PDB file of C-alpha atoms in Angstrom:
ATOM      1  CA  MET A   5     -19.346  27.695 -36.903  1.00 31.00           C
ATOM      2  CA  THR A   6     -18.898  30.618 -38.313  1.00 35.00           C
ATOM      3  CA  LYS A   7     -18.544  31.082 -42.211  1.00 41.00           C
ATOM      4  CA  GLY A   8     -15.851  32.867 -42.133  1.00 44.00           C
ATOM      5  CA  ILE A   9     -14.196  36.944 -42.556  1.00 38.00           C
ATOM      6  CA  THR A  10     -13.973  37.218 -45.859  1.00 41.00           C
ATOM      7  CA  ARG A  11     -11.046  39.588 -46.687  1.00 41.00           C
ATOM      8  CA  ARG A  12     -11.231  39.164 -51.441  1.00 39.00           C
ATOM      9  CA  ASP A  13     -11.340  43.007 -52.105  1.00 37.00           C
ATOM     10  CA  TYR A  14      -8.554  43.925 -49.712  1.00 34.00           C
ATOM     11  CA  LEU A  15      -6.023  40.916 -50.474  1.00 38.00           C
ATOM     12  CA  ALA A  16      -7.355  41.304 -54.473  1.00 39.00           C
ATOM     13  CA  ALA A  17      -6.101  44.624 -54.050  1.00 36.00           C
ATOM     14  CA  SER A  18      -2.767  44.257 -52.068  1.00 37.00           C
ATOM     15  CA  GLY A  19      -1.646  40.768 -51.519  1.00 40.00           C
ATOM     16  CA  ALA A  20       1.219  41.140 -53.911  1.00 39.00           C
ATOM     17  CA  GLY A  21       2.459  43.996 -52.791  1.00 37.00           C
ATOM     18  CA  VAL A  22       2.277  42.526 -48.131  1.00 38.00           C
ATOM     19  CA  LEU A  23       4.022  39.823 -50.481  1.00 40.00           C
ATOM     20  CA  ALA A  24       6.597  41.929 -51.920  1.00 35.00           C
ATOM     21  CA  ALA A  25       7.199  43.538 -47.478  1.00 36.00           C
ATOM     22  CA  GLY A  26       7.300  39.968 -46.653  1.00 37.00           C
ATOM     23  CA  LEU A  27       4.804  40.763 -44.181  1.00 37.00           C
ATOM     24  CA  GLY A  28       3.451  36.423 -43.080  1.00 39.00           C
ATOM     25  CA  VAL A  29       2.602  35.427 -40.422  1.00 38.00           C
ATOM     26  CA  GLY A  30       2.875  32.895 -38.352  1.00 39.00           C
ATOM     27  CA  PRO A  31       1.294  28.809 -38.786  1.00 39.00           C
ATOM     28  CA  ALA A  32      -1.812  28.210 -37.494  1.00 41.00           C
ATOM     29  CA  LEU A  33      -2.842  26.956 -34.839  1.00 40.00           C
ATOM     30  CA  ALA A  34      -4.990  24.156 -33.743  1.00 42.00           C
ATOM     31  CA  ASP A  35      -8.509  23.425 -34.619  1.00 62.00           C
ATOM     32  CA  ALA A  36      -8.497  27.357 -36.037  1.00 75.00           C
ATOM     33  CA  PRO A  37     -10.083  28.383 -39.533  1.00 92.00           C
ATOM     34  CA  VAL A  38      -8.477  27.014 -42.216  1.00 97.00           C
ATOM     35  CA  ARG A  39      -7.341  29.861 -43.682  1.00 98.00           C
ATOM     36  CA  GLN A  40      -8.457  29.493 -47.950  1.00 98.00           C
ATOM     37  CA  GLY A  41      -7.212  30.494 -50.728  1.00 97.00           C
ATOM     38  CA  TYR A  42      -8.306  31.116 -54.030  1.00 95.00           C
ATOM     39  CA  GLN A  43      -7.969  32.329 -57.605  1.00 92.00           C
ATOM     40  CA  THR A  44     -11.159  33.963 -59.190  1.00 89.00           C
ATOM     41  CA  ASN A  45     -10.526  32.684 -62.198  1.00 84.00           C
ATOM     42  CA  MET A  46     -12.926  29.344 -63.473  1.00 88.00           C
ATOM     43  CA  TRP A  47     -10.440  27.141 -61.861  1.00 90.00           C
ATOM     44  CA  GLY A  48     -11.124  29.118 -58.049  1.00 94.00           C
ATOM     45  CA  MET A  49     -15.171  28.689 -58.574  1.00 94.00           C
ATOM     46  CA  PRO A  50     -14.866  25.220 -57.123  1.00 96.00           C
ATOM     47  CA  THR A  51     -13.578  25.910 -54.221  1.00 97.00           C
ATOM     48  CA  TYR A  52     -15.598  29.816 -53.648  1.00 96.00           C
ATOM     49  CA  TYR A  53     -18.482  27.026 -53.699  1.00 97.00           C
ATOM     50  CA  LEU A  54     -17.080  25.045 -50.805  1.00 97.00           C
ATOM     51  CA  LEU A  55     -17.225  27.884 -49.469  1.00 97.00           C
ATOM     52  CA  HIS A  56     -20.935  29.201 -50.002  1.00 96.00           C
ATOM     53  CA  SER A  57     -22.056  26.688 -50.752  1.00 96.00           C
ATOM     54  CA  GLY A  58     -22.424  25.525 -46.729  1.00 96.00           C
ATOM     55  CA  ILE A  59     -20.918  22.438 -47.146  1.00 97.00           C
ATOM     56  CA  LEU A  60     -17.420  23.150 -45.291  1.00 97.00           C
ATOM     57  CA  GLU A  61     -19.241  24.394 -41.884  1.00 96.00           C
ATOM     58  CA  LYS A  62     -21.719  20.616 -42.481  1.00 96.00           C
ATOM     59  CA  HIS A  63     -17.978  18.459 -41.742  1.00 97.00           C
ATOM     60  CA  GLY A  64     -17.913  21.166 -38.848  1.00 96.00           C
ATOM     61  CA  VAL A  65     -14.956  23.528 -40.957  1.00 97.00           C
ATOM     62  CA  LYS A  66     -14.705  26.367 -40.069  1.00 96.00           C
ATOM     63  CA  PHE A  67     -13.116  29.171 -42.728  1.00 97.00           C
ATOM     64  CA  GLU A  68     -11.449  32.072 -43.782  1.00 97.00           C
ATOM     65  CA  GLU A  69     -10.820  33.089 -47.814  1.00 96.00           C
ATOM     66  CA  PHE A  70      -8.643  34.986 -49.132  1.00 96.00           C
ATOM     67  CA  ALA A  71      -8.882  35.334 -53.230  1.00 94.00           C
ATOM     68  CA  VAL A  72      -6.187  37.254 -55.857  1.00 93.00           C
ATOM     69  CA  PRO A  73      -6.177  36.718 -59.703  1.00 87.00           C
ATOM     70  CA  SER A  74      -4.246  33.780 -60.407  1.00 85.00           C
ATOM     71  CA  GLY A  75      -3.175  30.750 -58.349  1.00 88.00           C
ATOM     72  CA  ASN A  76       0.675  31.038 -58.945  1.00 89.00           C
ATOM     73  CA  LEU A  77      -0.286  34.405 -56.053  1.00 93.00           C
ATOM     74  CA  THR A  78      -2.183  31.699 -53.786  1.00 95.00           C
ATOM     75  CA  MET A  79       1.306  30.008 -54.028  1.00 96.00           C
ATOM     76  CA  GLN A  80       3.332  32.417 -52.745  1.00 96.00           C
ATOM     77  CA  GLN A  81       1.682  33.802 -50.224  1.00 97.00           C
ATOM     78  CA  MET A  82       1.147  30.195 -48.660  1.00 98.00           C
ATOM     79  CA  VAL A  83       5.380  30.129 -49.264  1.00 97.00           C
ATOM     80  CA  ALA A  84       4.741  33.763 -47.095  1.00 97.00           C
ATOM     81  CA  ARG A  85       2.513  31.371 -44.511  1.00 97.00           C
ATOM     82  CA  GLN A  86      -0.396  34.223 -45.503  1.00 97.00           C
ATOM     83  CA  VAL A  87      -2.649  31.113 -45.976  1.00 97.00           C
ATOM     84  CA  ASP A  88      -3.075  27.511 -45.417  1.00 98.00           C
ATOM     85  CA  MET A  89      -4.944  26.279 -48.070  1.00 98.00           C
ATOM     86  CA  GLY A  90      -4.851  26.469 -51.727  1.00 97.00           C
ATOM     87  CA  THR A  91      -5.934  25.857 -55.167  1.00 94.00           C
ATOM     88  CA  TYR A  92      -3.473  25.893 -58.467  1.00 92.00           C
ATOM     89  CA  ALA A  93      -2.229  23.902 -61.711  1.00 91.00           C
ATOM     90  CA  GLY A  94       1.016  21.576 -60.991  1.00 92.00           C
ATOM     91  CA  PRO A  95       3.734  23.955 -62.212  1.00 90.00           C
ATOM     92  CA  SER A  96       3.218  26.185 -59.350  1.00 92.00           C
ATOM     93  CA  PHE A  97       3.010  23.342 -57.113  1.00 96.00           C
ATOM     94  CA  ALA A  98       5.496  21.900 -57.565  1.00 96.00           C
ATOM     95  CA  ILE A  99       7.252  25.722 -57.266  1.00 95.00           C
ATOM     96  CA  GLY A 100       5.390  25.885 -54.342  1.00 96.00           C
ATOM     97  CA  TYR A 101       7.679  23.040 -52.727  1.00 97.00           C
ATOM     98  CA  ASP A 102      10.248  24.109 -53.563  1.00 96.00           C
ATOM     99  CA  LYS A 103      10.371  27.024 -52.608  1.00 96.00           C
ATOM    100  CA  GLY A 104       8.155  26.684 -49.570  1.00 97.00           C
ATOM    101  CA  GLY A 105       8.128  23.231 -48.338  1.00 97.00           C
ATOM    102  CA  LEU A 106       4.477  22.833 -49.641  1.00 98.00           C
ATOM    103  CA  VAL A 107       2.736  19.421 -49.816  1.00 98.00           C
ATOM    104  CA  ALA A 108      -0.803  18.369 -51.773  1.00 98.00           C
ATOM    105  CA  ILE A 109      -3.154  16.772 -50.378  1.00 98.00           C
ATOM    106  CA  ALA A 110      -5.543  16.352 -53.737  1.00 98.00           C
ATOM    107  CA  MET A 111      -5.684  16.636 -57.010  1.00 98.00           C
ATOM    108  CA  VAL A 112      -9.408  18.111 -56.805  1.00 98.00           C
ATOM    109  CA  GLU A 113      -9.889  19.096 -60.786  1.00 97.00           C
ATOM    110  CA  TYR A 114      -9.065  19.059 -64.000  1.00 96.00           C
ATOM    111  CA  VAL A 115      -8.836  22.928 -65.959  1.00 93.00           C
ATOM    112  CA  GLY A 116      -7.484  22.160 -69.536  1.00 92.00           C
ATOM    113  CA  LYS A 117     -10.730  22.513 -71.389  1.00 92.00           C
ATOM    114  CA  THR A 118     -10.609  26.236 -69.540  1.00 92.00           C
ATOM    115  CA  ALA A 119      -7.979  27.535 -70.905  1.00 93.00           C
ATOM    116  CA  ARG A 120      -6.419  28.556 -74.287  1.00 95.00           C
ATOM    117  CA  VAL A 121      -5.089  30.842 -76.671  1.00 97.00           C
ATOM    118  CA  MET A 122      -6.930  33.772 -78.284  1.00 98.00           C
ATOM    119  CA  GLY A 123      -6.174  36.740 -80.832  1.00 98.00           C
ATOM    120  CA  ARG A 124      -8.957  39.789 -81.808  1.00 98.00           C
ATOM    121  CA  LYS A 125     -10.543  38.826 -83.691  1.00 97.00           C
ATOM    122  CA  ASP A 126     -10.214  41.814 -86.039  1.00 97.00           C
ATOM    123  CA  LEU A 127      -7.128  40.378 -86.454  1.00 98.00           C
ATOM    124  CA  ASN A 128      -8.595  37.129 -88.069  1.00 97.00           C
ATOM    125  CA  MET A 129      -5.682  35.514 -87.022  1.00 98.00           C
ATOM    126  CA  LYS A 130      -5.281  31.468 -86.918  1.00 97.00           C
ATOM    127  CA  SER A 131      -3.613  29.714 -85.063  1.00 97.00           C
ATOM    128  CA  VAL A 132      -0.189  30.449 -82.480  1.00 98.00           C
ATOM    129  CA  ALA A 133       2.139  30.608 -84.488  1.00 98.00           C
ATOM    130  CA  ASP A 134       0.508  33.686 -86.898  1.00 98.00           C
ATOM    131  CA  LEU A 135       1.709  35.457 -82.891  1.00 98.00           C
ATOM    132  CA  LYS A 136       4.810  36.698 -84.244  1.00 98.00           C
ATOM    133  CA  GLY A 137       5.700  40.209 -83.440  1.00 98.00           C
ATOM    134  CA  LYS A 138       2.495  40.938 -81.612  1.00 98.00           C
ATOM    135  CA  LYS A 139       1.783  42.303 -78.041  1.00 98.00           C
ATOM    136  CA  VAL A 140       0.847  38.851 -76.309  1.00 98.00           C
ATOM    137  CA  ALA A 141      -1.222  39.589 -72.674  1.00 98.00           C
ATOM    138  CA  ASN A 142       0.375  36.858 -70.363  1.00 96.00           C
ATOM    139  CA  GLN A 143      -0.097  35.666 -66.032  1.00 90.00           C
ATOM    140  CA  THR A 144       3.223  35.439 -65.693  1.00 85.00           C
ATOM    141  CA  GLY A 145       4.696  33.378 -63.722  1.00 78.00           C
ATOM    142  CA  SER A 146       1.343  31.710 -63.562  1.00 81.00           C
ATOM    143  CA  SER A 147       1.454  27.311 -64.330  1.00 78.00           C
ATOM    144  CA  THR A 148      -1.007  28.198 -68.053  1.00 87.00           C
ATOM    145  CA  GLY A 149       1.458  30.944 -68.472  1.00 89.00           C
ATOM    146  CA  ASN A 150       4.828  28.624 -68.127  1.00 86.00           C
ATOM    147  CA  ILE A 151       2.977  26.372 -70.547  1.00 87.00           C
ATOM    148  CA  PHE A 152       2.420  28.668 -73.250  1.00 94.00           C
ATOM    149  CA  VAL A 153       6.522  30.211 -73.237  1.00 92.00           C
ATOM    150  CA  ASP A 154       7.274  26.229 -72.466  1.00 87.00           C
ATOM    151  CA  GLN A 155       5.206  24.324 -74.691  1.00 88.00           C
ATOM    152  CA  ILE A 156       3.067  25.720 -77.408  1.00 95.00           C
ATOM    153  CA  ALA A 157       4.722  29.105 -78.329  1.00 96.00           C
ATOM    154  CA  THR A 158       7.813  25.928 -78.991  1.00 94.00           C
ATOM    155  CA  LYS A 159       6.191  24.335 -81.041  1.00 94.00           C
ATOM    156  CA  ALA A 160       4.641  26.208 -82.556  1.00 96.00           C
ATOM    157  CA  GLY A 161       8.200  27.769 -83.619  1.00 97.00           C
ATOM    158  CA  LEU A 162       8.032  30.677 -81.323  1.00 97.00           C
ATOM    159  CA  GLN A 163      10.927  31.773 -78.864  1.00 93.00           C
ATOM    160  CA  LYS A 164      10.554  34.094 -76.461  1.00 88.00           C
ATOM    161  CA  GLY A 165      11.827  37.284 -78.672  1.00 94.00           C
ATOM    162  CA  ASP A 166       9.618  35.803 -81.668  1.00 97.00           C
ATOM    163  CA  TYR A 167       6.112  38.272 -79.706  1.00 98.00           C
ATOM    164  CA  GLN A 168       6.296  40.655 -77.071  1.00 97.00           C
ATOM    165  CA  GLU A 169       5.055  39.259 -73.438  1.00 97.00           C
ATOM    166  CA  ILE A 170       2.723  41.339 -72.193  1.00 97.00           C
ATOM    167  CA  ARG A 171       2.675  40.551 -68.316  1.00 96.00           C
ATOM    168  CA  MET A 172      -1.419  41.100 -67.058  1.00 94.00           C
ATOM    169  CA  ASN A 173      -3.591  40.127 -64.466  1.00 90.00           C
ATOM    170  CA  VAL A 174      -6.330  37.824 -66.305  1.00 90.00           C
ATOM    171  CA  ASN A 175      -8.879  39.307 -65.247  1.00 88.00           C
ATOM    172  CA  ASP A 176      -7.926  42.415 -67.172  1.00 94.00           C
ATOM    173  CA  MET A 177      -7.459  40.797 -70.136  1.00 97.00           C
ATOM    174  CA  VAL A 178     -10.342  41.697 -72.461  1.00 96.00           C
ATOM    175  CA  ALA A 179     -10.796  45.123 -71.350  1.00 96.00           C
ATOM    176  CA  ALA A 180      -6.560  45.224 -72.497  1.00 98.00           C
ATOM    177  CA  MET A 181      -8.286  43.138 -75.903  1.00 98.00           C
ATOM    178  CA  VAL A 182     -10.968  45.456 -76.562  1.00 97.00           C
ATOM    179  CA  ALA A 183      -8.535  48.879 -75.861  1.00 97.00           C
ATOM    180  CA  LYS A 184      -6.208  46.852 -78.379  1.00 98.00           C
ATOM    181  CA  THR A 185      -2.767  47.335 -76.361  1.00 98.00           C
ATOM    182  CA  VAL A 186      -2.866  43.599 -76.524  1.00 98.00           C
ATOM    183  CA  ASP A 187      -2.828  41.590 -79.594  1.00 98.00           C
ATOM    184  CA  ALA A 188      -3.848  38.362 -78.246  1.00 98.00           C
ATOM    185  CA  MET A 189      -3.989  36.383 -74.583  1.00 98.00           C
ATOM    186  CA  VAL A 190      -3.374  33.520 -72.546  1.00 97.00           C
ATOM    187  CA  ASN A 191      -6.941  32.596 -70.832  1.00 95.00           C
ATOM    188  CA  VAL A 192      -9.008  30.773 -68.633  1.00 90.00           C
ATOM    189  CA  GLU A 193     -12.876  30.926 -68.323  1.00 89.00           C
ATOM    190  CA  PRO A 194     -15.275  32.812 -67.858  1.00 86.00           C
ATOM    191  CA  TYR A 195     -12.472  35.758 -69.742  1.00 89.00           C
ATOM    192  CA  ASN A 196     -12.558  33.640 -72.535  1.00 93.00           C
ATOM    193  CA  ALA A 197     -16.322  32.925 -72.815  1.00 90.00           C
ATOM    194  CA  ILE A 198     -16.690  36.664 -72.948  1.00 89.00           C
ATOM    195  CA  ALA A 199     -14.591  37.319 -75.307  1.00 94.00           C
ATOM    196  CA  GLU A 200     -15.703  34.714 -77.352  1.00 93.00           C
ATOM    197  CA  ALA A 201     -19.591  35.833 -76.513  1.00 90.00           C
ATOM    198  CA  ASP A 202     -18.722  39.214 -77.487  1.00 92.00           C
ATOM    199  CA  GLY A 203     -17.366  39.272 -81.062  1.00 95.00           C
ATOM    200  CA  ILE A 204     -13.631  40.207 -79.216  1.00 97.00           C
ATOM    201  CA  GLY A 205     -11.265  36.793 -79.063  1.00 97.00           C
ATOM    202  CA  ASN A 206     -11.339  33.266 -80.876  1.00 96.00           C
ATOM    203  CA  THR A 207      -9.331  30.599 -80.116  1.00 96.00           C
ATOM    204  CA  LEU A 208      -6.246  29.827 -81.776  1.00 97.00           C
ATOM    205  CA  GLU A 209      -5.322  26.892 -79.335  1.00 95.00           C
ATOM    206  CA  ASP A 210      -7.569  25.289 -76.652  1.00 90.00           C
ATOM    207  CA  PHE A 211      -4.806  23.553 -73.661  1.00 92.00           C
ATOM    208  CA  TYR A 212      -6.683  20.250 -73.022  1.00 88.00           C
ATOM    209  CA  SER A 213      -4.990  18.889 -76.012  1.00 82.00           C
ATOM    210  CA  PHE A 214      -1.234  20.154 -75.311  1.00 86.00           C
ATOM    211  CA  ASP A 215      -2.412  19.328 -71.013  1.00 88.00           C
ATOM    212  CA  LYS A 216      -4.909  18.465 -69.298  1.00 91.00           C
ATOM    213  CA  LEU A 217      -4.400  20.200 -66.284  1.00 92.00           C
ATOM    214  CA  PRO A 218      -4.974  19.131 -63.439  1.00 95.00           C
ATOM    215  CA  VAL A 219      -5.507  21.300 -60.166  1.00 96.00           C
ATOM    216  CA  PHE A 220      -3.951  20.548 -56.412  1.00 97.00           C
ATOM    217  CA  MET A 221      -4.934  21.154 -53.466  1.00 98.00           C
ATOM    218  CA  ALA A 222      -2.224  22.313 -51.755  1.00 98.00           C
ATOM    219  CA  ALA A 223      -1.512  22.912 -48.045  1.00 98.00           C
ATOM    220  CA  THR A 224       0.889  24.693 -45.543  1.00 98.00           C
ATOM    221  CA  PRO A 225       3.336  21.112 -44.205  1.00 98.00           C
ATOM    222  CA  GLU A 226       1.918  23.894 -40.795  1.00 97.00           C
ATOM    223  CA  PHE A 227      -0.885  23.245 -41.028  1.00 97.00           C
ATOM    224  CA  VAL A 228      -0.868  19.508 -42.349  1.00 97.00           C
ATOM    225  CA  GLU A 229       1.117  19.089 -38.838  1.00 96.00           C
ATOM    226  CA  LYS A 230      -1.528  20.669 -36.265  1.00 96.00           C
ATOM    227  CA  ASN A 231      -4.526  19.946 -38.457  1.00 96.00           C
ATOM    228  CA  PRO A 232      -4.924  16.648 -39.317  1.00 96.00           C
ATOM    229  CA  ASP A 233      -8.477  15.464 -39.140  1.00 96.00           C
ATOM    230  CA  THR A 234     -10.057  20.066 -40.168  1.00 97.00           C
ATOM    231  CA  ILE A 235      -8.323  18.354 -43.570  1.00 97.00           C
ATOM    232  CA  VAL A 236     -10.264  14.907 -43.715  1.00 97.00           C
ATOM    233  CA  ASN A 237     -13.139  16.781 -42.648  1.00 97.00           C
ATOM    234  CA  TYR A 238     -12.520  19.264 -45.119  1.00 98.00           C
ATOM    235  CA  LEU A 239     -11.769  16.034 -47.978  1.00 98.00           C
ATOM    236  CA  LYS A 240     -14.935  14.961 -47.338  1.00 98.00           C
ATOM    237  CA  ALA A 241     -16.632  18.288 -47.724  1.00 98.00           C
ATOM    238  CA  TRP A 242     -14.702  17.738 -51.543  1.00 98.00           C
ATOM    239  CA  LEU A 243     -16.249  14.897 -52.166  1.00 98.00           C
ATOM    240  CA  ASP A 244     -19.626  16.719 -51.915  1.00 98.00           C
ATOM    241  CA  VAL A 245     -18.280  19.527 -54.479  1.00 98.00           C
ATOM    242  CA  ALA A 246     -18.157  17.214 -56.405  1.00 98.00           C
ATOM    243  CA  LYS A 247     -21.848  15.371 -55.961  1.00 97.00           C
ATOM    244  CA  ASP A 248     -22.956  18.651 -57.175  1.00 97.00           C
ATOM    245  CA  PHE A 249     -20.765  19.756 -59.890  1.00 96.00           C
ATOM    246  CA  LYS A 250     -21.926  16.127 -61.725  1.00 95.00           C
ATOM    247  CA  ASN A 251     -25.587  16.096 -60.234  1.00 96.00           C
ATOM    248  CA  ASP A 252     -26.512  19.494 -59.617  1.00 95.00           C
ATOM    249  CA  PRO A 253     -25.105  21.430 -61.814  1.00 92.00           C
ATOM    250  CA  LYS A 254     -28.014  24.134 -61.752  1.00 92.00           C
ATOM    251  CA  LYS A 255     -27.125  25.058 -58.224  1.00 94.00           C
ATOM    252  CA  VAL A 256     -23.259  25.347 -58.312  1.00 94.00           C
ATOM    253  CA  THR A 257     -23.516  27.730 -61.143  1.00 92.00           C
ATOM    254  CA  GLU A 258     -26.305  29.583 -59.730  1.00 91.00           C
ATOM    255  CA  THR A 259     -23.829  29.615 -56.782  1.00 92.00           C
ATOM    256  CA  ILE A 260     -21.497  30.831 -58.813  1.00 92.00           C
ATOM    257  CA  TYR A 261     -23.263  32.814 -61.899  1.00 91.00           C
ATOM    258  CA  GLY A 262     -23.705  35.646 -58.631  1.00 88.00           C
ATOM    259  CA  PHE A 263     -19.982  36.061 -58.062  1.00 88.00           C
ATOM    260  CA  TYR A 264     -19.678  37.250 -61.419  1.00 86.00           C
ATOM    261  CA  THR A 265     -22.821  39.451 -62.216  1.00 86.00           C
ATOM    262  CA  SER A 266     -21.264  41.272 -57.976  1.00 87.00           C
ATOM    263  CA  LYS A 267     -17.953  41.773 -59.786  1.00 83.00           C
ATOM    264  CA  GLY A 268     -20.139  43.800 -62.538  1.00 83.00           C
ATOM    265  CA  TYR A 269     -18.661  40.940 -65.727  1.00 78.00           C
ATOM    266  CA  LYS A 270     -22.009  40.931 -68.290  1.00 79.00           C
ATOM    267  CA  MET A 271     -22.703  37.605 -69.504  1.00 81.00           C
ATOM    268  CA  SER A 272     -25.490  35.197 -70.429  1.00 87.00           C
ATOM    269  CA  LYS A 273     -26.204  31.883 -67.631  1.00 87.00           C
ATOM    270  CA  ASP A 274     -26.628  29.757 -70.488  1.00 87.00           C
ATOM    271  CA  THR A 275     -22.373  31.655 -71.577  1.00 85.00           C
ATOM    272  CA  PHE A 276     -21.176  31.111 -67.645  1.00 87.00           C
ATOM    273  CA  ALA A 277     -23.398  27.515 -67.684  1.00 88.00           C
ATOM    274  CA  ALA A 278     -20.251  27.026 -70.675  1.00 86.00           C
ATOM    275  CA  ALA A 279     -17.248  28.310 -68.969  1.00 87.00           C
ATOM    276  CA  ILE A 280     -18.109  26.412 -66.019  1.00 90.00           C
ATOM    277  CA  SER A 281     -19.089  23.442 -68.037  1.00 90.00           C
ATOM    278  CA  ARG A 282     -15.659  23.153 -68.609  1.00 90.00           C
ATOM    279  CA  VAL A 283     -13.865  22.288 -65.117  1.00 94.00           C
ATOM    280  CA  GLU A 284     -13.964  18.261 -64.116  1.00 95.00           C
ATOM    281  CA  VAL A 285     -13.892  17.691 -60.019  1.00 97.00           C
ATOM    282  CA  ASN A 286     -12.672  14.455 -59.368  1.00 95.00           C
ATOM    283  CA  PRO A 287     -11.439  14.765 -56.587  1.00 97.00           C
ATOM    284  CA  GLY A 288      -8.497  12.159 -56.418  1.00 97.00           C
ATOM    285  CA  TRP A 289      -5.033  10.739 -56.477  1.00 98.00           C
ATOM    286  CA  PRO A 290      -4.519   9.528 -61.062  1.00 96.00           C
ATOM    287  CA  ALA A 291      -2.370   6.512 -61.109  1.00 94.00           C
ATOM    288  CA  ASP A 292      -0.512   9.141 -64.490  1.00 94.00           C
ATOM    289  CA  LEU A 293       0.015  12.169 -61.812  1.00 96.00           C
ATOM    290  CA  GLU A 294       3.856  11.081 -60.938  1.00 97.00           C
ATOM    291  CA  PRO A 295       4.626  11.218 -64.175  1.00 96.00           C
ATOM    292  CA  TYR A 296       2.997  13.642 -65.360  1.00 95.00           C
ATOM    293  CA  MET A 297       4.361  16.020 -62.575  1.00 96.00           C
ATOM    294  CA  THR A 298       7.716  15.420 -63.322  1.00 97.00           C
ATOM    295  CA  HIS A 299       7.729  15.772 -67.016  1.00 92.00           C
ATOM    296  CA  HIS A 300       6.897  19.714 -65.403  1.00 91.00           C
ATOM    297  CA  ALA A 301       9.285  19.740 -63.225  1.00 95.00           C
ATOM    298  CA  GLU A 302      12.272  18.291 -66.120  1.00 94.00           C
ATOM    299  CA  VAL A 303      10.457  21.492 -68.124  1.00 88.00           C
ATOM    300  CA  LEU A 304      10.766  24.071 -65.482  1.00 91.00           C
ATOM    301  CA  MET A 305      14.217  23.056 -64.469  1.00 94.00           C
ATOM    302  CA  LYS A 306      15.645  23.042 -68.091  1.00 90.00           C
ATOM    303  CA  ALA A 307      14.377  26.785 -67.830  1.00 87.00           C
ATOM    304  CA  ASN A 308      15.669  27.809 -64.363  1.00 91.00           C
ATOM    305  CA  LYS A 309      12.465  27.868 -62.297  1.00 91.00           C
ATOM    306  CA  LEU A 310      12.763  25.082 -60.263  1.00 93.00           C
ATOM    307  CA  LYS A 311      15.745  22.806 -58.566  1.00 94.00           C
ATOM    308  CA  ALA A 312      15.251  19.859 -58.398  1.00 95.00           C
ATOM    309  CA  VAL A 313      12.162  17.568 -59.559  1.00 96.00           C
ATOM    310  CA  PRO A 314      10.636  17.059 -55.800  1.00 97.00           C
ATOM    311  CA  ASP A 315      10.637  13.817 -54.070  1.00 97.00           C
ATOM    312  CA  TRP A 316       6.563  12.783 -55.265  1.00 97.00           C
ATOM    313  CA  ASN A 317       5.923  10.675 -51.096  1.00 96.00           C
ATOM    314  CA  LYS A 318       6.767  13.538 -49.573  1.00 97.00           C
ATOM    315  CA  ALA A 319       4.295  16.441 -52.261  1.00 98.00           C
ATOM    316  CA  PHE A 320       1.794  14.190 -51.943  1.00 98.00           C
ATOM    317  CA  ARG A 321       0.193  13.319 -48.662  1.00 98.00           C
ATOM    318  CA  LYS A 322      -2.443  10.503 -49.884  1.00 98.00           C
ATOM    319  CA  ASP A 323      -3.134   9.646 -46.940  1.00 97.00           C
ATOM    320  CA  PHE A 324      -6.122  12.348 -45.881  1.00 98.00           C
ATOM    321  CA  LEU A 325      -8.032  11.448 -49.388  1.00 98.00           C
ATOM    322  CA  LYS A 326      -8.474   7.631 -48.274  1.00 97.00           C
ATOM    323  CA  LYS A 327      -9.484   8.791 -45.001  1.00 98.00           C
ATOM    324  CA  ALA A 328     -11.762  11.221 -46.291  1.00 98.00           C
ATOM    325  CA  MET A 329     -13.438   8.521 -48.539  1.00 97.00           C
ATOM    326  CA  ALA A 330     -13.207   5.307 -45.958  1.00 93.00           C
TER     327      ALA A 330
END
């Protein structure tokens, strides 16, 4: 069993371009390695830990990893059938189901505590309403981007046009705040913790009071059909990941901290440990998930980003996790 072929650096630079060119690959063959997509912000770090902790090998699952800056890009890769599985929040999943028939095999984590709207500290802004007339860095098309535009900004009395939305990947936003090319950012951990610790930004609003932000592990329907046993073993590995997040946070922090330091990010281990602690890893199917997703689907429909509310009986494959937990 191999640990997998790392294509992180290539896809982080060129994944979007490949998508634009439409260069998809065919559906995975039976018993093929899982082509795992994930985002390099904190939402994707439980998946990074899954891949780099040895837990997948323990359960006999081979993989290849495909990392990109945000989950909506992973969703697009899955729609193009370039990867088999990927993590992203509810709005992106609803769009992925609509565009490519993607299915969720589990809700793996809550990340609402990791997402914030932050303003440049030197501007002394106190609330989201202060963003009127300001330049706001936003990962347009992402779940956080959609929630900010459609819910958080509107609740603060801001409509599109009241602020200037600057399209930007989350991993570029702190540098833009330092350069003063933007006045605020809609971002996630660990970038928020870095901005706060370095005195670059202050929090205007966090997402948790608006949305707990459940994150799904989704799969392409072809992979689900051809590899049901692999999916069950894969979810057994996720249950072990959840145990480590709960019982051995030091091991988790050490593994993931190394990823960010290898990419040149500078932060103390204490800052990083605080950031990763805001991710709640708990694979399951919460009872309130379908009403939550219906609400988000209706918001996306009003914004002309979704054609119809998905059929959750088809979109949620709950049977695999039940088998993994048996």
